[in-house]
PDB file of C-alpha atoms in Angstrom:
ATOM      1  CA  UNK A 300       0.000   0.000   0.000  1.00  0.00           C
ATOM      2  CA  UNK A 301       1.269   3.518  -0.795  1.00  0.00           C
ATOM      3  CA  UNK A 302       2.742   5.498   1.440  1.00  0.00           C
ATOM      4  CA  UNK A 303       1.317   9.194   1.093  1.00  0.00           C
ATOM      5  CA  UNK A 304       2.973  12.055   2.708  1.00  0.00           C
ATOM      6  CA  UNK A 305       1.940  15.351   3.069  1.00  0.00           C
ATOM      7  CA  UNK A 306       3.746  18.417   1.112  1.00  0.00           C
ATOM      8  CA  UNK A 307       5.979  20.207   3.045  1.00  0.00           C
ATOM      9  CA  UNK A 308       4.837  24.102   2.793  1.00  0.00           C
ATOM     10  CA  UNK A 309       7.580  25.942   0.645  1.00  0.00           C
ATOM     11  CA  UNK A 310      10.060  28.518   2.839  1.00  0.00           C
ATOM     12  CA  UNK A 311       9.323  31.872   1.975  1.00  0.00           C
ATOM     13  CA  UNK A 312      12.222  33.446  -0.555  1.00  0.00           C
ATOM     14  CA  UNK A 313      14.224  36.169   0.782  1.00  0.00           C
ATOM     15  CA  UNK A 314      16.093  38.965  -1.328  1.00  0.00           C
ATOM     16  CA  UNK A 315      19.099  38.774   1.139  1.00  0.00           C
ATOM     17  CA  UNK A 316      21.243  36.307   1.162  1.00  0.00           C
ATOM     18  CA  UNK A 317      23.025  35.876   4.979  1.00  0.00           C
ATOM     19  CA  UNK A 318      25.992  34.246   3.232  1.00  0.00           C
ATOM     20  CA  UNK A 319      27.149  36.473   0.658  1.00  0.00           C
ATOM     21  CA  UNK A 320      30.709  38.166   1.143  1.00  0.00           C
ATOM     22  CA  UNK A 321      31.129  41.732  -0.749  1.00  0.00           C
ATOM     23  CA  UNK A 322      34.546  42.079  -2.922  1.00  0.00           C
ATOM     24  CA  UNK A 323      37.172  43.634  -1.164  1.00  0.00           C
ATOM     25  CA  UNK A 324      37.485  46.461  -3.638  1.00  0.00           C
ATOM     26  CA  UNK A 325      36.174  46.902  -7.334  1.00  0.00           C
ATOM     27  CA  UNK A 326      32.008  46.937  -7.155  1.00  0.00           C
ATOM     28  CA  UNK A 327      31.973  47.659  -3.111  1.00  0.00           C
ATOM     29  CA  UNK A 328      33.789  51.365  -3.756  1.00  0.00           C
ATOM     30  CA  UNK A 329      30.960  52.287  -6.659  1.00  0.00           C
ATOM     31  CA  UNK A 330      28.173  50.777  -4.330  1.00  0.00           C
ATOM     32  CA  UNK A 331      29.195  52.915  -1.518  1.00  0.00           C
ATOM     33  CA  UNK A 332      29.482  55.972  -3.928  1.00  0.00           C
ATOM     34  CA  UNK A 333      25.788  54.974  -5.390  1.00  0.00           C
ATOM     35  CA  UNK A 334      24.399  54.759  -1.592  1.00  0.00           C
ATOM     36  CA  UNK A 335      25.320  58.095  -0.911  1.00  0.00           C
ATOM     37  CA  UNK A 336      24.391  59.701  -4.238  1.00  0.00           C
ATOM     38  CA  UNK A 337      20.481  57.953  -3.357  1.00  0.00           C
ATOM     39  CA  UNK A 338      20.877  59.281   0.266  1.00  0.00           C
ATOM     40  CA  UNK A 339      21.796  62.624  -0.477  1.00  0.00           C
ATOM     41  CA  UNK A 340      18.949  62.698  -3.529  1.00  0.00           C
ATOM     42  CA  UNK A 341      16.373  61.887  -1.015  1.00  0.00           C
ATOM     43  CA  UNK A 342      17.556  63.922   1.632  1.00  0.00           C
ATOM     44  CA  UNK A 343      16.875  66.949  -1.040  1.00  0.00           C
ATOM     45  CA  UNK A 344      13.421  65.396  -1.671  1.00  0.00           C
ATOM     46  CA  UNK A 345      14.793  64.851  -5.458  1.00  0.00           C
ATOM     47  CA  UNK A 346      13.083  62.169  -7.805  1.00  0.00           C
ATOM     48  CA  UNK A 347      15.885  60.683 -10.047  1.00  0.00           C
ATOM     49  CA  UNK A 348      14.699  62.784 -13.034  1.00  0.00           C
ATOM     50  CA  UNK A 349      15.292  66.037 -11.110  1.00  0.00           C
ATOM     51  CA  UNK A 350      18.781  65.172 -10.606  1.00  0.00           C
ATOM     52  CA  UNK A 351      19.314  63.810 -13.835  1.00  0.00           C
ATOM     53  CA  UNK A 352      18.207  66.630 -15.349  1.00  0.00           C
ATOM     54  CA  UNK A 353      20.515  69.219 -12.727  1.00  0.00           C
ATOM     55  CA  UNK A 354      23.735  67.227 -13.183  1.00  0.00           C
ATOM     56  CA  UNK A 355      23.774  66.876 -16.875  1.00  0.00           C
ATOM     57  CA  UNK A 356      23.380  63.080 -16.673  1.00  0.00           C
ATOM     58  CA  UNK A 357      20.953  60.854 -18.581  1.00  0.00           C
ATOM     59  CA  UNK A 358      18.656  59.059 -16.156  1.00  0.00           C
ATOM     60  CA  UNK A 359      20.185  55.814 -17.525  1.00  0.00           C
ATOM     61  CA  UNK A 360      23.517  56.512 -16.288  1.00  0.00           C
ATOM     62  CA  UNK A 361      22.077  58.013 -12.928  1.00  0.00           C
ATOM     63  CA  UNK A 362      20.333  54.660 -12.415  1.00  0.00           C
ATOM     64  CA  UNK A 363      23.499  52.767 -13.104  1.00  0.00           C
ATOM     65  CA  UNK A 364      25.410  55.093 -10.649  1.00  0.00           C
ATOM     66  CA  UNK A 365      22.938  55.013  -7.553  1.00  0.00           C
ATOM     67  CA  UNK A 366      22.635  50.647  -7.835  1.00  0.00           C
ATOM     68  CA  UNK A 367      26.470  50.695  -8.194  1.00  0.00           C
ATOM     69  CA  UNK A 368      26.541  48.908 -11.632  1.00  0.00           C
ATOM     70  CA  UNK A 369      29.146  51.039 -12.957  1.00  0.00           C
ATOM     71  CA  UNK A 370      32.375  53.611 -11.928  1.00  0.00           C
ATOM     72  CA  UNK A 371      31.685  57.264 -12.452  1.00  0.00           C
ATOM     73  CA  UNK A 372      34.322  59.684 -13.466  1.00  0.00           C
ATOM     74  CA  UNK A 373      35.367  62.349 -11.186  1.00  0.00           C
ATOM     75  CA  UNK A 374      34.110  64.619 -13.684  1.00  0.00           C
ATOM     76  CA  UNK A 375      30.733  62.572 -13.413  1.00  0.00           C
ATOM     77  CA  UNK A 376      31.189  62.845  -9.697  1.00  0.00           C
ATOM     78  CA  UNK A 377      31.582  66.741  -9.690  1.00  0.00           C
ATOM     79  CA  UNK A 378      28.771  67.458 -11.627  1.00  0.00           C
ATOM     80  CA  UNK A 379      26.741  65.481  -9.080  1.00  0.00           C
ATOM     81  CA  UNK A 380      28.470  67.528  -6.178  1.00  0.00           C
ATOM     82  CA  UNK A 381      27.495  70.878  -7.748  1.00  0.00           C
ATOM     83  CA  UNK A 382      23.891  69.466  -8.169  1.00  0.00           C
ATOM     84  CA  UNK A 383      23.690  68.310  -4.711  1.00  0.00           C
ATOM     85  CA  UNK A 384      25.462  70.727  -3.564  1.00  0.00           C
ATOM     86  CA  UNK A 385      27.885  68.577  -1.649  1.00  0.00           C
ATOM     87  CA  UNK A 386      31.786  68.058  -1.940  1.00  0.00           C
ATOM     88  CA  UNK A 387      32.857  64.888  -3.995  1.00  0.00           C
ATOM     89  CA  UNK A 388      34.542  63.563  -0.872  1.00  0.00           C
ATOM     90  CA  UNK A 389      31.270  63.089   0.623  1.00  0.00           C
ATOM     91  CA  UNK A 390      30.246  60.771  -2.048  1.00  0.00           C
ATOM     92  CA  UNK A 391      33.127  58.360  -0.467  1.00  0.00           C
ATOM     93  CA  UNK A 392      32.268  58.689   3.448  1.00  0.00           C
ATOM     94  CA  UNK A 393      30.603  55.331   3.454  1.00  0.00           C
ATOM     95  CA  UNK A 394      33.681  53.434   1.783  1.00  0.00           C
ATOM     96  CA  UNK A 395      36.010  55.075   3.971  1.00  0.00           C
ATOM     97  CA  UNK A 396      34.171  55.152   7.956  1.00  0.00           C
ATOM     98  CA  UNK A 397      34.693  52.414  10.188  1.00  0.00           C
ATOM     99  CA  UNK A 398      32.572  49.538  10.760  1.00  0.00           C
ATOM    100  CA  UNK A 399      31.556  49.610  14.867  1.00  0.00           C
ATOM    101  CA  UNK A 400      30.866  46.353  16.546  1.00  0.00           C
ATOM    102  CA  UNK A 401      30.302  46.355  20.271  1.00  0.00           C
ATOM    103  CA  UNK A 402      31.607  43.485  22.531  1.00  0.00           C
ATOM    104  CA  UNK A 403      29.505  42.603  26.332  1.00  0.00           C
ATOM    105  CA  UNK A 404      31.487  39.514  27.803  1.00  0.00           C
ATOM    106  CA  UNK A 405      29.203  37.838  30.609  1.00  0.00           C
ATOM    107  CA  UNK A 406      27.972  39.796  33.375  1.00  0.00           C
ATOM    108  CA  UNK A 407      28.769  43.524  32.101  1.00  0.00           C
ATOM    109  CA  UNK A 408      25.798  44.325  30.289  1.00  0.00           C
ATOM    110  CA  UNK A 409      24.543  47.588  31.124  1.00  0.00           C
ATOM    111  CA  UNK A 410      20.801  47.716  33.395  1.00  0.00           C
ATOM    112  CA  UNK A 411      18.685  50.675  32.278  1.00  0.00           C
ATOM    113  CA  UNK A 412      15.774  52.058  32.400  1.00  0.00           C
ATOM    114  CA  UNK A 413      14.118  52.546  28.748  1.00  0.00           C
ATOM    115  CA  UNK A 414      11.174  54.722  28.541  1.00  0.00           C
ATOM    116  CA  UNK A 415       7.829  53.299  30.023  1.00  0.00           C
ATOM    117  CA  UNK A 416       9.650  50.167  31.573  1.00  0.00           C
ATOM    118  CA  UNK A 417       6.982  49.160  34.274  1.00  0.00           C
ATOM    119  CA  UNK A 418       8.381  48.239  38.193  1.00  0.00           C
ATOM    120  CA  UNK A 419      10.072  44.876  37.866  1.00  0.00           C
ATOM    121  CA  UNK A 420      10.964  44.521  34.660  1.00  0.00           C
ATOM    122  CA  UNK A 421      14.714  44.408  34.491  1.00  0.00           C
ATOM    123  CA  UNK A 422      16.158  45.224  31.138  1.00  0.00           C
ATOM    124  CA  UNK A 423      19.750  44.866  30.402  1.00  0.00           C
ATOM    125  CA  UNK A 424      21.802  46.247  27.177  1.00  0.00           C
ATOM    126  CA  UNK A 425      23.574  43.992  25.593  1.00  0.00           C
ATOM    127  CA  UNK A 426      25.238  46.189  23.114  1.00  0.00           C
ATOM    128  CA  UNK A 427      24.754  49.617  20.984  1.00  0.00           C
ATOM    129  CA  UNK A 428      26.510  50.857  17.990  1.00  0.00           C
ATOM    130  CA  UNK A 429      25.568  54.643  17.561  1.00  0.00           C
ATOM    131  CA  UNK A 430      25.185  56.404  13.952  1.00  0.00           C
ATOM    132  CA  UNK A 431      25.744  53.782  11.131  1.00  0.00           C
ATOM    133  CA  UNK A 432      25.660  53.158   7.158  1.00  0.00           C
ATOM    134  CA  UNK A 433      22.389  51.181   7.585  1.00  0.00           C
ATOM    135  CA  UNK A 434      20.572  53.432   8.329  1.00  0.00           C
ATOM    136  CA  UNK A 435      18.679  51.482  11.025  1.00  0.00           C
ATOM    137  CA  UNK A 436      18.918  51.594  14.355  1.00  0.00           C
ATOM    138  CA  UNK A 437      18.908  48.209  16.847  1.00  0.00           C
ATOM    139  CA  UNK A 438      18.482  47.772  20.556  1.00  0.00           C
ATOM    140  CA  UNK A 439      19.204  44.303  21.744  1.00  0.00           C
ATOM    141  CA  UNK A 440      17.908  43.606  25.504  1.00  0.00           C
ATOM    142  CA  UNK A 441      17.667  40.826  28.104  1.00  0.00           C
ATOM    143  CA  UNK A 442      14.681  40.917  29.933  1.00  0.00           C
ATOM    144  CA  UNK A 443      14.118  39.379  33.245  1.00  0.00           C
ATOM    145  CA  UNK A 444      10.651  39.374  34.817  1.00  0.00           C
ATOM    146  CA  UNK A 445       9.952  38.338  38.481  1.00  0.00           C
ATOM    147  CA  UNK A 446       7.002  37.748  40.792  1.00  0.00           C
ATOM    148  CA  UNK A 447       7.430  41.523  41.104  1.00  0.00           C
ATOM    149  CA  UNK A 448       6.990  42.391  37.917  1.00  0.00           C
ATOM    150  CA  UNK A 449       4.138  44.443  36.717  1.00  0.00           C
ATOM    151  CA  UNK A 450       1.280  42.330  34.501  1.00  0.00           C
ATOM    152  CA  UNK A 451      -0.308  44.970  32.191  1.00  0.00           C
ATOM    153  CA  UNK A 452       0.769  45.554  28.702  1.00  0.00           C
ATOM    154  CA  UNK A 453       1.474  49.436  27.823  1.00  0.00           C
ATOM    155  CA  UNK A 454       4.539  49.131  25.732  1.00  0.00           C
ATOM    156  CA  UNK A 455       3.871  51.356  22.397  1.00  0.00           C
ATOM    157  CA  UNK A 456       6.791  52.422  20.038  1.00  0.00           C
ATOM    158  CA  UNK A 457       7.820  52.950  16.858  1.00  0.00           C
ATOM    159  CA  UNK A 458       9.816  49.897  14.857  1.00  0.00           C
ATOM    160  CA  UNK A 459       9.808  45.748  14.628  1.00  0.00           C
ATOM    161  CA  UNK A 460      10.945  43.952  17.811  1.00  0.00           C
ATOM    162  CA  UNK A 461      11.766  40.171  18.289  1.00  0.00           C
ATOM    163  CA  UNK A 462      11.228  38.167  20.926  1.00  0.00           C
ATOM    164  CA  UNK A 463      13.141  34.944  21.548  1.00  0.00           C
ATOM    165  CA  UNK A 464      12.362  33.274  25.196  1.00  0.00           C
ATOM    166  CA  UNK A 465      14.746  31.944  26.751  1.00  0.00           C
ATOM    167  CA  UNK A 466      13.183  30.561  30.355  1.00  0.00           C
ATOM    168  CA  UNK A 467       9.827  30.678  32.213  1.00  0.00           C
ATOM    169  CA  UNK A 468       6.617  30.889  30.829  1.00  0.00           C
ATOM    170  CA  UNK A 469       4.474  34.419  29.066  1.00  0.00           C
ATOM    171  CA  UNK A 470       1.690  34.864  27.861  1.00  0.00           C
ATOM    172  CA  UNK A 471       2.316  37.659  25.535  1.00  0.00           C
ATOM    173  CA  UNK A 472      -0.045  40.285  24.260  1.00  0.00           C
ATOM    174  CA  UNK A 473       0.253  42.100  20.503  1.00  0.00           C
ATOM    175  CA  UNK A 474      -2.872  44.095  19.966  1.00  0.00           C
ATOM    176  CA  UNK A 475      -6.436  41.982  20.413  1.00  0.00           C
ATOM    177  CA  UNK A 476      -4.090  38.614  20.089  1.00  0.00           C
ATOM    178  CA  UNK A 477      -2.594  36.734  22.991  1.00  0.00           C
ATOM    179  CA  UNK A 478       0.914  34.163  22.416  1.00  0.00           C
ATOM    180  CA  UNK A 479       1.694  31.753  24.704  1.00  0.00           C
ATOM    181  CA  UNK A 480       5.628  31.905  24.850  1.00  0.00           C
ATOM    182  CA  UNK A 481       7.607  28.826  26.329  1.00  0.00           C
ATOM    183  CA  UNK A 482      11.694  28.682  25.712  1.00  0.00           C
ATOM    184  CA  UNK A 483      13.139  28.048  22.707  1.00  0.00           C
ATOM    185  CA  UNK A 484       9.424  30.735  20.643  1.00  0.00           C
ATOM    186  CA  UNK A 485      10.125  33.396  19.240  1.00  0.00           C
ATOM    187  CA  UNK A 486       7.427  36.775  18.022  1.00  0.00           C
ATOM    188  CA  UNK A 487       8.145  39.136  15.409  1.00  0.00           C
ATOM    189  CA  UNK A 488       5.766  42.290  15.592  1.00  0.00           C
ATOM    190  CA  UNK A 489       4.890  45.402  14.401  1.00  0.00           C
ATOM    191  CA  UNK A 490       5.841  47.532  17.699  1.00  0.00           C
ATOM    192  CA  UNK A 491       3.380  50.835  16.645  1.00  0.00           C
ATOM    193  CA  UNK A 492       0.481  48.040  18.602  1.00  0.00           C
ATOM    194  CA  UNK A 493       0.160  47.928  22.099  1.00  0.00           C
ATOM    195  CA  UNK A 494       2.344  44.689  23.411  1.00  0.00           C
ATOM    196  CA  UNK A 495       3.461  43.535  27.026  1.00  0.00           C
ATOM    197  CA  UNK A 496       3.183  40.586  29.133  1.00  0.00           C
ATOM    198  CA  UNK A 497      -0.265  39.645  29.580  1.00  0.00           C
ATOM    199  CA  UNK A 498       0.037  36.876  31.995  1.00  0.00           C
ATOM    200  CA  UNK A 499       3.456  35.605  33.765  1.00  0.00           C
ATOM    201  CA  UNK A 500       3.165  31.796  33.472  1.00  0.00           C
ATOM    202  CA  UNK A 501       5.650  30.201  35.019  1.00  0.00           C
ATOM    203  CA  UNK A 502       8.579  32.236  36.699  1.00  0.00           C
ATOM    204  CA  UNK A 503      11.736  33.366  36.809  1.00  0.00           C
ATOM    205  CA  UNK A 504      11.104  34.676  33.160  1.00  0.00           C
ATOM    206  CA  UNK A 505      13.912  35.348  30.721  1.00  0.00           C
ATOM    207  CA  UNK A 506      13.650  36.695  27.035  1.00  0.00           C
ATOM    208  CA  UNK A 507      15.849  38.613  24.386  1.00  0.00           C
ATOM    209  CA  UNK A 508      14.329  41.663  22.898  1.00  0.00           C
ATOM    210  CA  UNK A 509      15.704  42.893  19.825  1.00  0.00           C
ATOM    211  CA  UNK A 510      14.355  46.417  18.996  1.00  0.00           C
ATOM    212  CA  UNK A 511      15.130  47.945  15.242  1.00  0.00           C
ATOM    213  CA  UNK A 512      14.008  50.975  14.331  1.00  0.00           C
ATOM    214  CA  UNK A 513      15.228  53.853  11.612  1.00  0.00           C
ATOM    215  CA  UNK A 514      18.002  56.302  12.576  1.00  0.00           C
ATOM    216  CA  UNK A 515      16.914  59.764  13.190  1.00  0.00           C
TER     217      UNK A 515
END
């Protein structure tokens, strides 16, 4: 007799791939120079048209620049500096700044208080890297919640946050919808909807917060 099985749902495709190592030179110096052209075009509230049409470029070329498909000449590059208004040099700051990372061995992570933490709720820092290329901004926590720990959901901000649980037991509120979290779940969220722990399950409980939200 056969042997049916059922279809294994298919993983959702990402456009990033985790794995993927930039060259050390060549196309990572004109993608740097087309991220800040695009930044600097936006921050002027300039379609692609606009600037075309101000440098002297065709939009073709302009496209190429700004997705780093091709080298531009300093002359190219000057034209776009007089357009922007902008020194050339600032079309390389990207290439040239240094890549942060921040390091928290065991036991020094930094206990705060972040805005509209209830009584109880311990949260602890586990690292910060300031203004960045990304443009984003991420705030990853360790959150301990005791007997003393306040109940009610009010937490309200702007961003997506992750939750990963680590120990105890939550029952975890996003909006009109409750998750029951257990070690080893995670929740992924639009953080503009009022979230919290609803109900503390089973205690001690321990979970990692990742916050990320765009740099102002």
């Amino acid at each position: 007799m056969p042997t049916s099985f059922a279809r294994r749902p298919r993983r959702p495709a990402l456009d990033q791939d985790p794995h993927r190592v930039r060259d050390a030179g060549g196309r990572n110096l004109e993608a740097a120079i087309g991220r800040e052209v695009r930044s600097l075009r936006r921050q002027q509230g300039l379609t692609v048209a606009e600037l075309a049409r101000a440098s002297g470029l065709s939009l073709g070329m302009l496209s190429k620049i700004e997705n780093g498909a091709t080298s531009p000449s300093l002359t190219t590059l000057q034209a776009l500096g007089h357009a922007l208004s902008t020194p050339v040099t600032a079309f390389f700051r990207s290439f040239e700044e240094r890549r942060e990372a921040h390091h928290v061995r065991a036991g020094d992570h930094v206990e705060i208080e972040r805005r509209g933490t209830r009584a109880g709720h311990q949260y602890h820092l586990l690292g910060h890297v300031g203004s960045n290329g990304s443009g984003v901004v991420v705030e990853p926590y360790l959150i301990t919640l005791t007997a003393e720990s306040d109940r009610f959901p009010t937490f309200q901000h702007e961003g997506l946050e992750l939750l990963y649980m680590l120990e105890g037991e939550v029952d975890y509120r996003h909006g009109d919808r409750i998750y029951p979290l257990k070690p080893g779940d995670s929740l992924l969220f639009d953080a503009d909807a009022r979230h919290g722990p609803e109900t503390l399950v089973k205690l001690p409980a321990r979970y990692l917060s990742v916050i990320a939200y765009p740099q102002g």
